[in-house]
């Protein structure tokens, strides 16, 4: 289920530069989705090419994630190590018109 409408992914917060896909040059967007499993709920921020967003993705819209991949990352900034998991999908599609449940 969509938790926050798609937003442009910012590459550099100081300049406001929007992130693009290194291979295709496509503008990247982030979509926050709610994922529920085993009586727990998490909000995941998923990166997707702008062309991969279809349907009206407003808060609460059931959605399908196509080609979802999770990649661990780690970096060091000012002597501090940070790590996490980055989520990327080929497409995020609204399921509101199909009447199906979110994946």
PDB file of N, CA and C in Angstrom:
ATOM      1  N   UNK A   1       0.838  -1.165   0.000  1.00  0.00           N
ATOM      2  CA  UNK A   1       0.000   0.000   0.000  1.00  0.00           C
ATOM      3  C   UNK A   1       0.895   1.244   0.000  1.00  0.00           C
ATOM      4  N   UNK A   2       0.512   2.241  -0.769  1.00  0.00           N
ATOM      5  CA  UNK A   2       1.295   3.475  -0.853  1.00  0.00           C
ATOM      6  C   UNK A   2       1.167   4.259   0.450  1.00  0.00           C
ATOM      7  N   UNK A   3       2.308   4.639   1.031  1.00  0.00           N
ATOM      8  CA  UNK A   3       2.331   5.426   2.259  1.00  0.00           C
ATOM      9  C   UNK A   3       2.564   6.904   1.971  1.00  0.00           C
ATOM     10  N   UNK A   4       3.237   7.200   0.853  1.00  0.00           N
ATOM     11  CA  UNK A   4       3.513   8.589   0.462  1.00  0.00           C
ATOM     12  C   UNK A   4       3.611   8.637  -1.049  1.00  0.00           C
ATOM     13  N   UNK A   5       3.040   9.655  -1.654  1.00  0.00           N
ATOM     14  CA  UNK A   5       3.024   9.777  -3.107  1.00  0.00           C
ATOM     15  C   UNK A   5       4.450   9.845  -3.670  1.00  0.00           C
ATOM     16  N   UNK A   6       4.633   9.437  -4.931  1.00  0.00           N
ATOM     17  CA  UNK A   6       5.967   9.488  -5.547  1.00  0.00           C
ATOM     18  C   UNK A   6       6.565  10.894  -5.518  1.00  0.00           C
ATOM     19  N   UNK A   7       7.846  10.948  -5.204  1.00  0.00           N
ATOM     20  CA  UNK A   7       8.594  12.205  -5.147  1.00  0.00           C
ATOM     21  C   UNK A   7       9.881  12.035  -5.952  1.00  0.00           C
ATOM     22  N   UNK A   8      10.375  13.102  -6.575  1.00  0.00           N
ATOM     23  CA  UNK A   8      11.671  12.994  -7.259  1.00  0.00           C
ATOM     24  C   UNK A   8      12.762  12.617  -6.254  1.00  0.00           C
ATOM     25  N   UNK A   9      13.655  11.717  -6.646  1.00  0.00           N
ATOM     26  CA  UNK A   9      14.775  11.338  -5.783  1.00  0.00           C
ATOM     27  C   UNK A   9      15.867  12.389  -5.925  1.00  0.00           C
ATOM     28  N   UNK A  10      16.249  12.987  -4.815  1.00  0.00           N
ATOM     29  CA  UNK A  10      17.255  14.049  -4.824  1.00  0.00           C
ATOM     30  C   UNK A  10      18.639  13.428  -4.672  1.00  0.00           C
ATOM     31  N   UNK A  11      19.515  13.740  -5.612  1.00  0.00           N
ATOM     32  CA  UNK A  11      20.884  13.226  -5.571  1.00  0.00           C
ATOM     33  C   UNK A  11      21.748  14.067  -4.633  1.00  0.00           C
ATOM     34  N   UNK A  12      21.598  15.387  -4.719  1.00  0.00           N
ATOM     35  CA  UNK A  12      22.398  16.305  -3.911  1.00  0.00           C
ATOM     36  C   UNK A  12      21.461  17.308  -3.246  1.00  0.00           C
ATOM     37  N   UNK A  13      21.313  17.208  -1.942  1.00  0.00           N
ATOM     38  CA  UNK A  13      20.373  18.088  -1.225  1.00  0.00           C
ATOM     39  C   UNK A  13      20.808  19.554  -1.235  1.00  0.00           C
ATOM     40  N   UNK A  14      22.104  19.786  -1.356  1.00  0.00           N
ATOM     41  CA  UNK A  14      22.587  21.173  -1.382  1.00  0.00           C
ATOM     42  C   UNK A  14      22.179  21.878  -2.663  1.00  0.00           C
ATOM     43  N   UNK A  15      22.250  21.172  -3.797  1.00  0.00           N
ATOM     44  CA  UNK A  15      21.948  21.799  -5.088  1.00  0.00           C
ATOM     45  C   UNK A  15      20.541  21.498  -5.582  1.00  0.00           C
ATOM     46  N   UNK A  16      19.896  20.467  -4.984  1.00  0.00           N
ATOM     47  CA  UNK A  16      18.570  20.071  -5.442  1.00  0.00           C
ATOM     48  C   UNK A  16      18.603  19.208  -6.695  1.00  0.00           C
ATOM     49  N   UNK A  17      19.792  18.738  -7.073  1.00  0.00           N
ATOM     50  CA  UNK A  17      19.930  17.907  -8.273  1.00  0.00           C
ATOM     51  C   UNK A  17      19.122  16.620  -8.124  1.00  0.00           C
ATOM     52  N   UNK A  18      18.356  16.286  -9.164  1.00  0.00           N
ATOM     53  CA  UNK A  18      17.534  15.082  -9.171  1.00  0.00           C
ATOM     54  C   UNK A  18      18.370  13.899  -9.664  1.00  0.00           C
ATOM     55  N   UNK A  19      18.227  12.752  -9.009  1.00  0.00           N
ATOM     56  CA  UNK A  19      18.979  11.546  -9.367  1.00  0.00           C
ATOM     57  C   UNK A  19      18.451  10.959 -10.667  1.00  0.00           C
ATOM     58  N   UNK A  20      19.383  10.395 -11.449  1.00  0.00           N
ATOM     59  CA  UNK A  20      19.022   9.715 -12.691  1.00  0.00           C
ATOM     60  C   UNK A  20      19.673   8.334 -12.707  1.00  0.00           C
ATOM     61  N   UNK A  21      19.082   7.425 -13.470  1.00  0.00           N
ATOM     62  CA  UNK A  21      19.624   6.081 -13.620  1.00  0.00           C
ATOM     63  C   UNK A  21      20.930   6.158 -14.400  1.00  0.00           C
ATOM     64  N   UNK A  22      21.970   5.511 -13.896  1.00  0.00           N
ATOM     65  CA  UNK A  22      23.289   5.556 -14.534  1.00  0.00           C
ATOM     66  C   UNK A  22      23.283   4.936 -15.922  1.00  0.00           C
ATOM     67  N   UNK A  23      22.462   3.908 -16.149  1.00  0.00           N
ATOM     68  CA  UNK A  23      22.447   3.213 -17.437  1.00  0.00           C
ATOM     69  C   UNK A  23      21.541   3.880 -18.469  1.00  0.00           C
ATOM     70  N   UNK A  24      20.355   4.297 -18.039  1.00  0.00           N
ATOM     71  CA  UNK A  24      19.368   4.805 -18.998  1.00  0.00           C
ATOM     72  C   UNK A  24      19.226   6.316 -19.000  1.00  0.00           C
ATOM     73  N   UNK A  25      19.666   6.971 -17.919  1.00  0.00           N
ATOM     74  CA  UNK A  25      19.496   8.415 -17.811  1.00  0.00           C
ATOM     75  C   UNK A  25      18.097   8.822 -17.363  1.00  0.00           C
ATOM     76  N   UNK A  26      17.248   7.843 -17.050  1.00  0.00           N
ATOM     77  CA  UNK A  26      15.871   8.127 -16.640  1.00  0.00           C
ATOM     78  C   UNK A  26      15.849   8.810 -15.273  1.00  0.00           C
ATOM     79  N   UNK A  27      14.921   9.755 -15.101  1.00  0.00           N
ATOM     80  CA  UNK A  27      14.723  10.422 -13.824  1.00  0.00           C
ATOM     81  C   UNK A  27      14.221   9.402 -12.810  1.00  0.00           C
ATOM     82  N   UNK A  28      14.800   9.430 -11.593  1.00  0.00           N
ATOM     83  CA  UNK A  28      14.403   8.481 -10.555  1.00  0.00           C
ATOM     84  C   UNK A  28      13.444   9.125  -9.561  1.00  0.00           C
ATOM     85  N   UNK A  29      12.520   8.307  -9.084  1.00  0.00           N
ATOM     86  CA  UNK A  29      11.520   8.743  -8.116  1.00  0.00           C
ATOM     87  C   UNK A  29      11.621   7.828  -6.900  1.00  0.00           C
ATOM     88  N   UNK A  30      11.112   8.291  -5.762  1.00  0.00           N
ATOM     89  CA  UNK A  30      10.974   7.427  -4.595  1.00  0.00           C
ATOM     90  C   UNK A  30       9.494   7.348  -4.246  1.00  0.00           C
ATOM     91  N   UNK A  31       9.068   6.144  -3.881  1.00  0.00           N
ATOM     92  CA  UNK A  31       7.699   5.908  -3.451  1.00  0.00           C
ATOM     93  C   UNK A  31       7.789   5.191  -2.111  1.00  0.00           C
ATOM     94  N   UNK A  32       7.178   5.749  -1.079  1.00  0.00           N
ATOM     95  CA  UNK A  32       7.135   5.079   0.212  1.00  0.00           C
ATOM     96  C   UNK A  32       5.939   4.143   0.218  1.00  0.00           C
ATOM     97  N   UNK A  33       6.199   2.876   0.568  1.00  0.00           N
ATOM     98  CA  UNK A  33       5.138   1.869   0.613  1.00  0.00           C
ATOM     99  C   UNK A  33       5.108   1.222   1.991  1.00  0.00           C
ATOM    100  N   UNK A  34       3.913   0.814   2.390  1.00  0.00           N
ATOM    101  CA  UNK A  34       3.741   0.110   3.646  1.00  0.00           C
ATOM    102  C   UNK A  34       3.747  -1.380   3.351  1.00  0.00           C
ATOM    103  N   UNK A  35       4.595  -2.103   4.064  1.00  0.00           N
ATOM    104  CA  UNK A  35       4.708  -3.545   3.890  1.00  0.00           C
ATOM    105  C   UNK A  35       4.320  -4.198   5.207  1.00  0.00           C
ATOM    106  N   UNK A  36       3.353  -5.104   5.168  1.00  0.00           N
ATOM    107  CA  UNK A  36       2.894  -5.790   6.377  1.00  0.00           C
ATOM    108  C   UNK A  36       3.127  -7.286   6.235  1.00  0.00           C
ATOM    109  N   UNK A  37       3.743  -7.880   7.266  1.00  0.00           N
ATOM    110  CA  UNK A  37       3.965  -9.324   7.304  1.00  0.00           C
ATOM    111  C   UNK A  37       4.182  -9.741   8.752  1.00  0.00           C
ATOM    112  N   UNK A  38       3.647 -10.901   9.122  1.00  0.00           N
ATOM    113  CA  UNK A  38       3.843 -11.460  10.464  1.00  0.00           C
ATOM    114  C   UNK A  38       3.480 -10.471  11.570  1.00  0.00           C
ATOM    115  N   UNK A  39       2.354  -9.803  11.418  1.00  0.00           N
ATOM    116  CA  UNK A  39       1.848  -8.838  12.407  1.00  0.00           C
ATOM    117  C   UNK A  39       2.782  -7.651  12.638  1.00  0.00           C
ATOM    118  N   UNK A  40       3.639  -7.351  11.674  1.00  0.00           N
ATOM    119  CA  UNK A  40       4.510  -6.177  11.750  1.00  0.00           C
ATOM    120  C   UNK A  40       4.361  -5.364  10.482  1.00  0.00           C
ATOM    121  N   UNK A  41       4.499  -4.050  10.623  1.00  0.00           N
ATOM    122  CA  UNK A  41       4.367  -3.138   9.483  1.00  0.00           C
ATOM    123  C   UNK A  41       5.624  -2.286   9.383  1.00  0.00           C
ATOM    124  N   UNK A  42       6.133  -2.144   8.159  1.00  0.00           N
ATOM    125  CA  UNK A  42       7.289  -1.279   7.910  1.00  0.00           C
ATOM    126  C   UNK A  42       6.989  -0.363   6.741  1.00  0.00           C
ATOM    127  N   UNK A  43       7.576   0.816   6.767  1.00  0.00           N
ATOM    128  CA  UNK A  43       7.510   1.734   5.635  1.00  0.00           C
ATOM    129  C   UNK A  43       8.834   1.624   4.900  1.00  0.00           C
ATOM    130  N   UNK A  44       8.769   1.273   3.621  1.00  0.00           N
ATOM    131  CA  UNK A  44       9.969   1.138   2.796  1.00  0.00           C
ATOM    132  C   UNK A  44       9.970   2.233   1.747  1.00  0.00           C
ATOM    133  N   UNK A  45      11.110   2.833   1.529  1.00  0.00           N
ATOM    134  CA  UNK A  45      11.267   3.827   0.482  1.00  0.00           C
ATOM    135  C   UNK A  45      11.871   3.113  -0.727  1.00  0.00           C
ATOM    136  N   UNK A  46      11.121   3.069  -1.825  1.00  0.00           N
ATOM    137  CA  UNK A  46      11.515   2.321  -3.018  1.00  0.00           C
ATOM    138  C   UNK A  46      11.867   3.296  -4.138  1.00  0.00           C
ATOM    139  N   UNK A  47      13.030   3.108  -4.751  1.00  0.00           N
ATOM    140  CA  UNK A  47      13.440   3.908  -5.901  1.00  0.00           C
ATOM    141  C   UNK A  47      12.927   3.237  -7.165  1.00  0.00           C
ATOM    142  N   UNK A  48      12.350   4.039  -8.066  1.00  0.00           N
ATOM    143  CA  UNK A  48      11.789   3.510  -9.309  1.00  0.00           C
ATOM    144  C   UNK A  48      11.961   4.566 -10.405  1.00  0.00           C
ATOM    145  N   UNK A  49      12.221   4.154 -11.648  1.00  0.00           N
ATOM    146  CA  UNK A  49      12.283   5.137 -12.733  1.00  0.00           C
ATOM    147  C   UNK A  49      10.924   5.812 -12.896  1.00  0.00           C
ATOM    148  N   UNK A  50      10.929   7.073 -13.270  1.00  0.00           N
ATOM    149  CA  UNK A  50       9.681   7.823 -13.432  1.00  0.00           C
ATOM    150  C   UNK A  50       8.721   7.114 -14.388  1.00  0.00           C
ATOM    151  N   UNK A  51       9.256   6.492 -15.434  1.00  0.00           N
ATOM    152  CA  UNK A  51       8.410   5.794 -16.408  1.00  0.00           C
ATOM    153  C   UNK A  51       7.780   4.531 -15.826  1.00  0.00           C
ATOM    154  N   UNK A  52       8.280   4.046 -14.691  1.00  0.00           N
ATOM    155  CA  UNK A  52       7.748   2.844 -14.066  1.00  0.00           C
ATOM    156  C   UNK A  52       6.601   3.091 -13.113  1.00  0.00           C
ATOM    157  N   UNK A  53       6.187   4.341 -12.982  1.00  0.00           N
ATOM    158  CA  UNK A  53       5.076   4.678 -12.090  1.00  0.00           C
ATOM    159  C   UNK A  53       3.808   4.751 -12.914  1.00  0.00           C
ATOM    160  N   UNK A  54       2.812   3.928 -12.525  1.00  0.00           N
ATOM    161  CA  UNK A  54       1.563   3.953 -13.280  1.00  0.00           C
ATOM    162  C   UNK A  54       0.369   3.936 -12.346  1.00  0.00           C
ATOM    163  N   UNK A  55      -0.665   4.620 -12.769  1.00  0.00           N
ATOM    164  CA  UNK A  55      -1.878   4.731 -11.968  1.00  0.00           C
ATOM    165  C   UNK A  55      -1.762   5.873 -10.986  1.00  0.00           C
ATOM    166  N   UNK A  56      -2.827   6.088 -10.238  1.00  0.00           N
ATOM    167  CA  UNK A  56      -2.881   7.164  -9.256  1.00  0.00           C
ATOM    168  C   UNK A  56      -2.336   6.638  -7.935  1.00  0.00           C
ATOM    169  N   UNK A  57      -1.098   6.956  -7.613  1.00  0.00           N
ATOM    170  CA  UNK A  57      -0.442   6.435  -6.418  1.00  0.00           C
ATOM    171  C   UNK A  57      -0.535   7.441  -5.278  1.00  0.00           C
ATOM    172  N   UNK A  58      -1.710   7.538  -4.680  1.00  0.00           N
ATOM    173  CA  UNK A  58      -1.909   8.413  -3.533  1.00  0.00           C
ATOM    174  C   UNK A  58      -1.871   7.577  -2.257  1.00  0.00           C
ATOM    175  N   UNK A  59      -1.772   8.240  -1.111  1.00  0.00           N
ATOM    176  CA  UNK A  59      -1.704   7.542   0.161  1.00  0.00           C
ATOM    177  C   UNK A  59      -2.873   6.569   0.310  1.00  0.00           C
ATOM    178  N   UNK A  60      -2.561   5.324   0.673  1.00  0.00           N
ATOM    179  CA  UNK A  60      -3.577   4.307   0.888  1.00  0.00           C
ATOM    180  C   UNK A  60      -3.907   3.464  -0.330  1.00  0.00           C
ATOM    181  N   UNK A  61      -3.330   3.793  -1.483  1.00  0.00           N
ATOM    182  CA  UNK A  61      -3.604   3.036  -2.709  1.00  0.00           C
ATOM    183  C   UNK A  61      -2.904   1.681  -2.664  1.00  0.00           C
ATOM    184  N   UNK A  62      -3.639   0.575  -2.888  1.00  0.00           N
ATOM    185  CA  UNK A  62      -2.964  -0.720  -3.011  1.00  0.00           C
ATOM    186  C   UNK A  62      -2.056  -0.686  -4.238  1.00  0.00           C
ATOM    187  N   UNK A  63      -0.867  -1.278  -4.125  1.00  0.00           N
ATOM    188  CA  UNK A  63       0.096  -1.198  -5.229  1.00  0.00           C
ATOM    189  C   UNK A  63       0.864  -2.504  -5.387  1.00  0.00           C
ATOM    190  N   UNK A  64       1.301  -2.753  -6.618  1.00  0.00           N
ATOM    191  CA  UNK A  64       2.167  -3.889  -6.940  1.00  0.00           C
ATOM    192  C   UNK A  64       3.562  -3.356  -7.240  1.00  0.00           C
ATOM    193  N   UNK A  65       4.574  -4.062  -6.740  1.00  0.00           N
ATOM    194  CA  UNK A  65       5.967  -3.707  -6.992  1.00  0.00           C
ATOM    195  C   UNK A  65       6.551  -4.751  -7.924  1.00  0.00           C
ATOM    196  N   UNK A  66       6.965  -4.336  -9.111  1.00  0.00           N
ATOM    197  CA  UNK A  66       7.527  -5.238 -10.106  1.00  0.00           C
ATOM    198  C   UNK A  66       9.044  -5.169 -10.059  1.00  0.00           C
ATOM    199  N   UNK A  67       9.682  -6.327 -10.011  1.00  0.00           N
ATOM    200  CA  UNK A  67      11.147  -6.380 -10.041  1.00  0.00           C
ATOM    201  C   UNK A  67      11.804  -5.784  -8.823  1.00  0.00           C
ATOM    202  N   UNK A  68      11.213  -5.962  -7.648  1.00  0.00           N
ATOM    203  CA  UNK A  68      11.769  -5.382  -6.422  1.00  0.00           C
ATOM    204  C   UNK A  68      13.060  -6.094  -6.035  1.00  0.00           C
ATOM    205  N   UNK A  69      14.106  -5.303  -5.768  1.00  0.00           N
ATOM    206  CA  UNK A  69      15.416  -5.819  -5.352  1.00  0.00           C
ATOM    207  C   UNK A  69      15.861  -5.048  -4.119  1.00  0.00           C
ATOM    208  N   UNK A  70      16.404  -5.765  -3.137  1.00  0.00           N
ATOM    209  CA  UNK A  70      16.951  -5.140  -1.930  1.00  0.00           C
ATOM    210  C   UNK A  70      18.463  -5.308  -1.951  1.00  0.00           C
ATOM    211  N   UNK A  71      19.175  -4.196  -1.760  1.00  0.00           N
ATOM    212  CA  UNK A  71      20.642  -4.248  -1.765  1.00  0.00           C
ATOM    213  C   UNK A  71      21.185  -3.587  -0.497  1.00  0.00           C
ATOM    214  N   UNK A  72      22.056  -4.308   0.229  1.00  0.00           N
ATOM    215  CA  UNK A  72      22.681  -3.684   1.398  1.00  0.00           C
ATOM    216  C   UNK A  72      23.704  -2.640   0.959  1.00  0.00           C
ATOM    217  N   UNK A  73      23.874  -1.597   1.772  1.00  0.00           N
ATOM    218  CA  UNK A  73      24.870  -0.566   1.481  1.00  0.00           C
ATOM    219  C   UNK A  73      25.570  -0.166   2.775  1.00  0.00           C
ATOM    220  N   UNK A  74      26.774   0.389   2.602  1.00  0.00           N
ATOM    221  CA  UNK A  74      27.542   0.890   3.738  1.00  0.00           C
ATOM    222  C   UNK A  74      28.448   2.007   3.229  1.00  0.00           C
ATOM    223  N   UNK A  75      28.558   3.065   4.016  1.00  0.00           N
ATOM    224  CA  UNK A  75      29.504   4.126   3.666  1.00  0.00           C
ATOM    225  C   UNK A  75      30.029   4.764   4.938  1.00  0.00           C
ATOM    226  N   UNK A  76      31.056   5.586   4.762  1.00  0.00           N
ATOM    227  CA  UNK A  76      31.636   6.301   5.888  1.00  0.00           C
ATOM    228  C   UNK A  76      31.654   7.777   5.553  1.00  0.00           C
ATOM    229  N   UNK A  77      31.155   8.591   6.489  1.00  0.00           N
ATOM    230  CA  UNK A  77      31.104  10.035   6.290  1.00  0.00           C
ATOM    231  C   UNK A  77      31.522  10.693   7.591  1.00  0.00           C
ATOM    232  N   UNK A  78      32.539  11.542   7.526  1.00  0.00           N
ATOM    233  CA  UNK A  78      33.073  12.211   8.717  1.00  0.00           C
ATOM    234  C   UNK A  78      33.425  11.225   9.828  1.00  0.00           C
ATOM    235  N   UNK A  79      34.013  10.095   9.446  1.00  0.00           N
ATOM    236  CA  UNK A  79      34.436   9.104  10.415  1.00  0.00           C
ATOM    237  C   UNK A  79      33.324   8.237  10.980  1.00  0.00           C
ATOM    238  N   UNK A  80      32.111   8.436  10.523  1.00  0.00           N
ATOM    239  CA  UNK A  80      30.983   7.644  11.011  1.00  0.00           C
ATOM    240  C   UNK A  80      30.543   6.656   9.943  1.00  0.00           C
ATOM    241  N   UNK A  81      30.462   5.385  10.322  1.00  0.00           N
ATOM    242  CA  UNK A  81      29.985   4.365   9.385  1.00  0.00           C
ATOM    243  C   UNK A  81      28.465   4.318   9.445  1.00  0.00           C
ATOM    244  N   UNK A  82      27.870   4.239   8.259  1.00  0.00           N
ATOM    245  CA  UNK A  82      26.416   4.104   8.142  1.00  0.00           C
ATOM    246  C   UNK A  82      26.135   2.913   7.248  1.00  0.00           C
ATOM    247  N   UNK A  83      24.982   2.284   7.474  1.00  0.00           N
ATOM    248  CA  UNK A  83      24.614   1.151   6.638  1.00  0.00           C
ATOM    249  C   UNK A  83      23.088   1.030   6.595  1.00  0.00           C
ATOM    250  N   UNK A  84      22.623   0.289   5.623  1.00  0.00           N
ATOM    251  CA  UNK A  84      21.187   0.092   5.487  1.00  0.00           C
ATOM    252  C   UNK A  84      20.893  -0.805   4.301  1.00  0.00           C
ATOM    253  N   UNK A  85      19.630  -0.794   3.889  1.00  0.00           N
ATOM    254  CA  UNK A  85      19.197  -1.565   2.736  1.00  0.00           C
ATOM    255  C   UNK A  85      18.477  -0.608   1.790  1.00  0.00           C
ATOM    256  N   UNK A  86      18.887  -0.619   0.529  1.00  0.00           N
ATOM    257  CA  UNK A  86      18.254   0.207  -0.504  1.00  0.00           C
ATOM    258  C   UNK A  86      17.306  -0.680  -1.311  1.00  0.00           C
ATOM    259  N   UNK A  87      16.101  -0.173  -1.556  1.00  0.00           N
ATOM    260  CA  UNK A  87      15.105  -0.918  -2.329  1.00  0.00           C
ATOM    261  C   UNK A  87      14.913  -0.258  -3.682  1.00  0.00           C
ATOM    262  N   UNK A  88      14.889  -1.083  -4.724  1.00  0.00           N
ATOM    263  CA  UNK A  88      14.720  -0.582  -6.092  1.00  0.00           C
ATOM    264  C   UNK A  88      13.717  -1.473  -6.802  1.00  0.00           C
ATOM    265  N   UNK A  89      12.842  -0.875  -7.602  1.00  0.00           N
ATOM    266  CA  UNK A  89      11.858  -1.638  -8.367  1.00  0.00           C
ATOM    267  C   UNK A  89      11.838  -1.137  -9.796  1.00  0.00           C
ATOM    268  N   UNK A  90      11.438  -2.009 -10.700  1.00  0.00           N
ATOM    269  CA  UNK A  90      11.278  -1.640 -12.105  1.00  0.00           C
ATOM    270  C   UNK A  90      10.019  -0.794 -12.273  1.00  0.00           C
ATOM    271  N   UNK A  91       8.972  -1.151 -11.496  1.00  0.00           N
ATOM    272  CA  UNK A  91       7.700  -0.431 -11.612  1.00  0.00           C
ATOM    273  C   UNK A  91       6.903  -0.513 -10.322  1.00  0.00           C
ATOM    274  N   UNK A  92       6.099   0.519 -10.093  1.00  0.00           N
ATOM    275  CA  UNK A  92       5.099   0.541  -9.023  1.00  0.00           C
ATOM    276  C   UNK A  92       3.785   0.851  -9.710  1.00  0.00           C
ATOM    277  N   UNK A  93       2.831  -0.075  -9.574  1.00  0.00           N
ATOM    278  CA  UNK A  93       1.568   0.032 -10.289  1.00  0.00           C
ATOM    279  C   UNK A  93       0.400   0.053  -9.321  1.00  0.00           C
ATOM    280  N   UNK A  94      -0.518   0.980  -9.518  1.00  0.00           N
ATOM    281  CA  UNK A  94      -1.720   1.054  -8.700  1.00  0.00           C
ATOM    282  C   UNK A  94      -2.603  -0.155  -8.980  1.00  0.00           C
ATOM    283  N   UNK A  95      -3.145  -0.745  -7.913  1.00  0.00           N
ATOM    284  CA  UNK A  95      -4.093  -1.854  -8.041  1.00  0.00           C
ATOM    285  C   UNK A  95      -5.515  -1.400  -7.708  1.00  0.00           C
ATOM    286  N   UNK A  96      -5.709  -0.113  -7.555  1.00  0.00           N
ATOM    287  CA  UNK A  96      -7.010   0.420  -7.134  1.00  0.00           C
ATOM    288  C   UNK A  96      -8.120   0.059  -8.089  1.00  0.00           C
ATOM    289  N   UNK A  97      -7.874  -0.006  -9.385  1.00  0.00           N
ATOM    290  CA  UNK A  97      -8.934  -0.292 -10.361  1.00  0.00           C
ATOM    291  C   UNK A  97      -9.219  -1.776 -10.495  1.00  0.00           C
ATOM    292  N   UNK A  98      -8.278  -2.633 -10.042  1.00  0.00           N
ATOM    293  CA  UNK A  98      -8.468  -4.075 -10.188  1.00  0.00           C
ATOM    294  C   UNK A  98      -9.194  -4.695  -9.012  1.00  0.00           C
ATOM    295  N   UNK A  99      -9.206  -3.978  -7.883  1.00  0.00           N
ATOM    296  CA  UNK A  99      -9.849  -4.509  -6.693  1.00  0.00           C
ATOM    297  C   UNK A  99      -9.020  -5.561  -5.988  1.00  0.00           C
ATOM    298  N   UNK A 100      -7.763  -5.740  -6.362  1.00  0.00           N
ATOM    299  CA  UNK A 100      -6.879  -6.717  -5.744  1.00  0.00           C
ATOM    300  C   UNK A 100      -6.256  -6.145  -4.489  1.00  0.00           C
ATOM    301  N   UNK A 101      -5.728  -7.033  -3.652  1.00  0.00           N
ATOM    302  CA  UNK A 101      -5.004  -6.602  -2.476  1.00  0.00           C
ATOM    303  C   UNK A 101      -3.578  -6.256  -2.844  1.00  0.00           C
ATOM    304  N   UNK A 102      -2.949  -5.404  -2.033  1.00  0.00           N
ATOM    305  CA  UNK A 102      -1.555  -4.999  -2.294  1.00  0.00           C
ATOM    306  C   UNK A 102      -0.624  -6.176  -2.098  1.00  0.00           C
ATOM    307  N   UNK A 103       0.452  -6.164  -2.879  1.00  0.00           N
ATOM    308  CA  UNK A 103       1.445  -7.239  -2.775  1.00  0.00           C
ATOM    309  C   UNK A 103       2.505  -6.869  -1.769  1.00  0.00           C
TER     310      UNK A 103
END
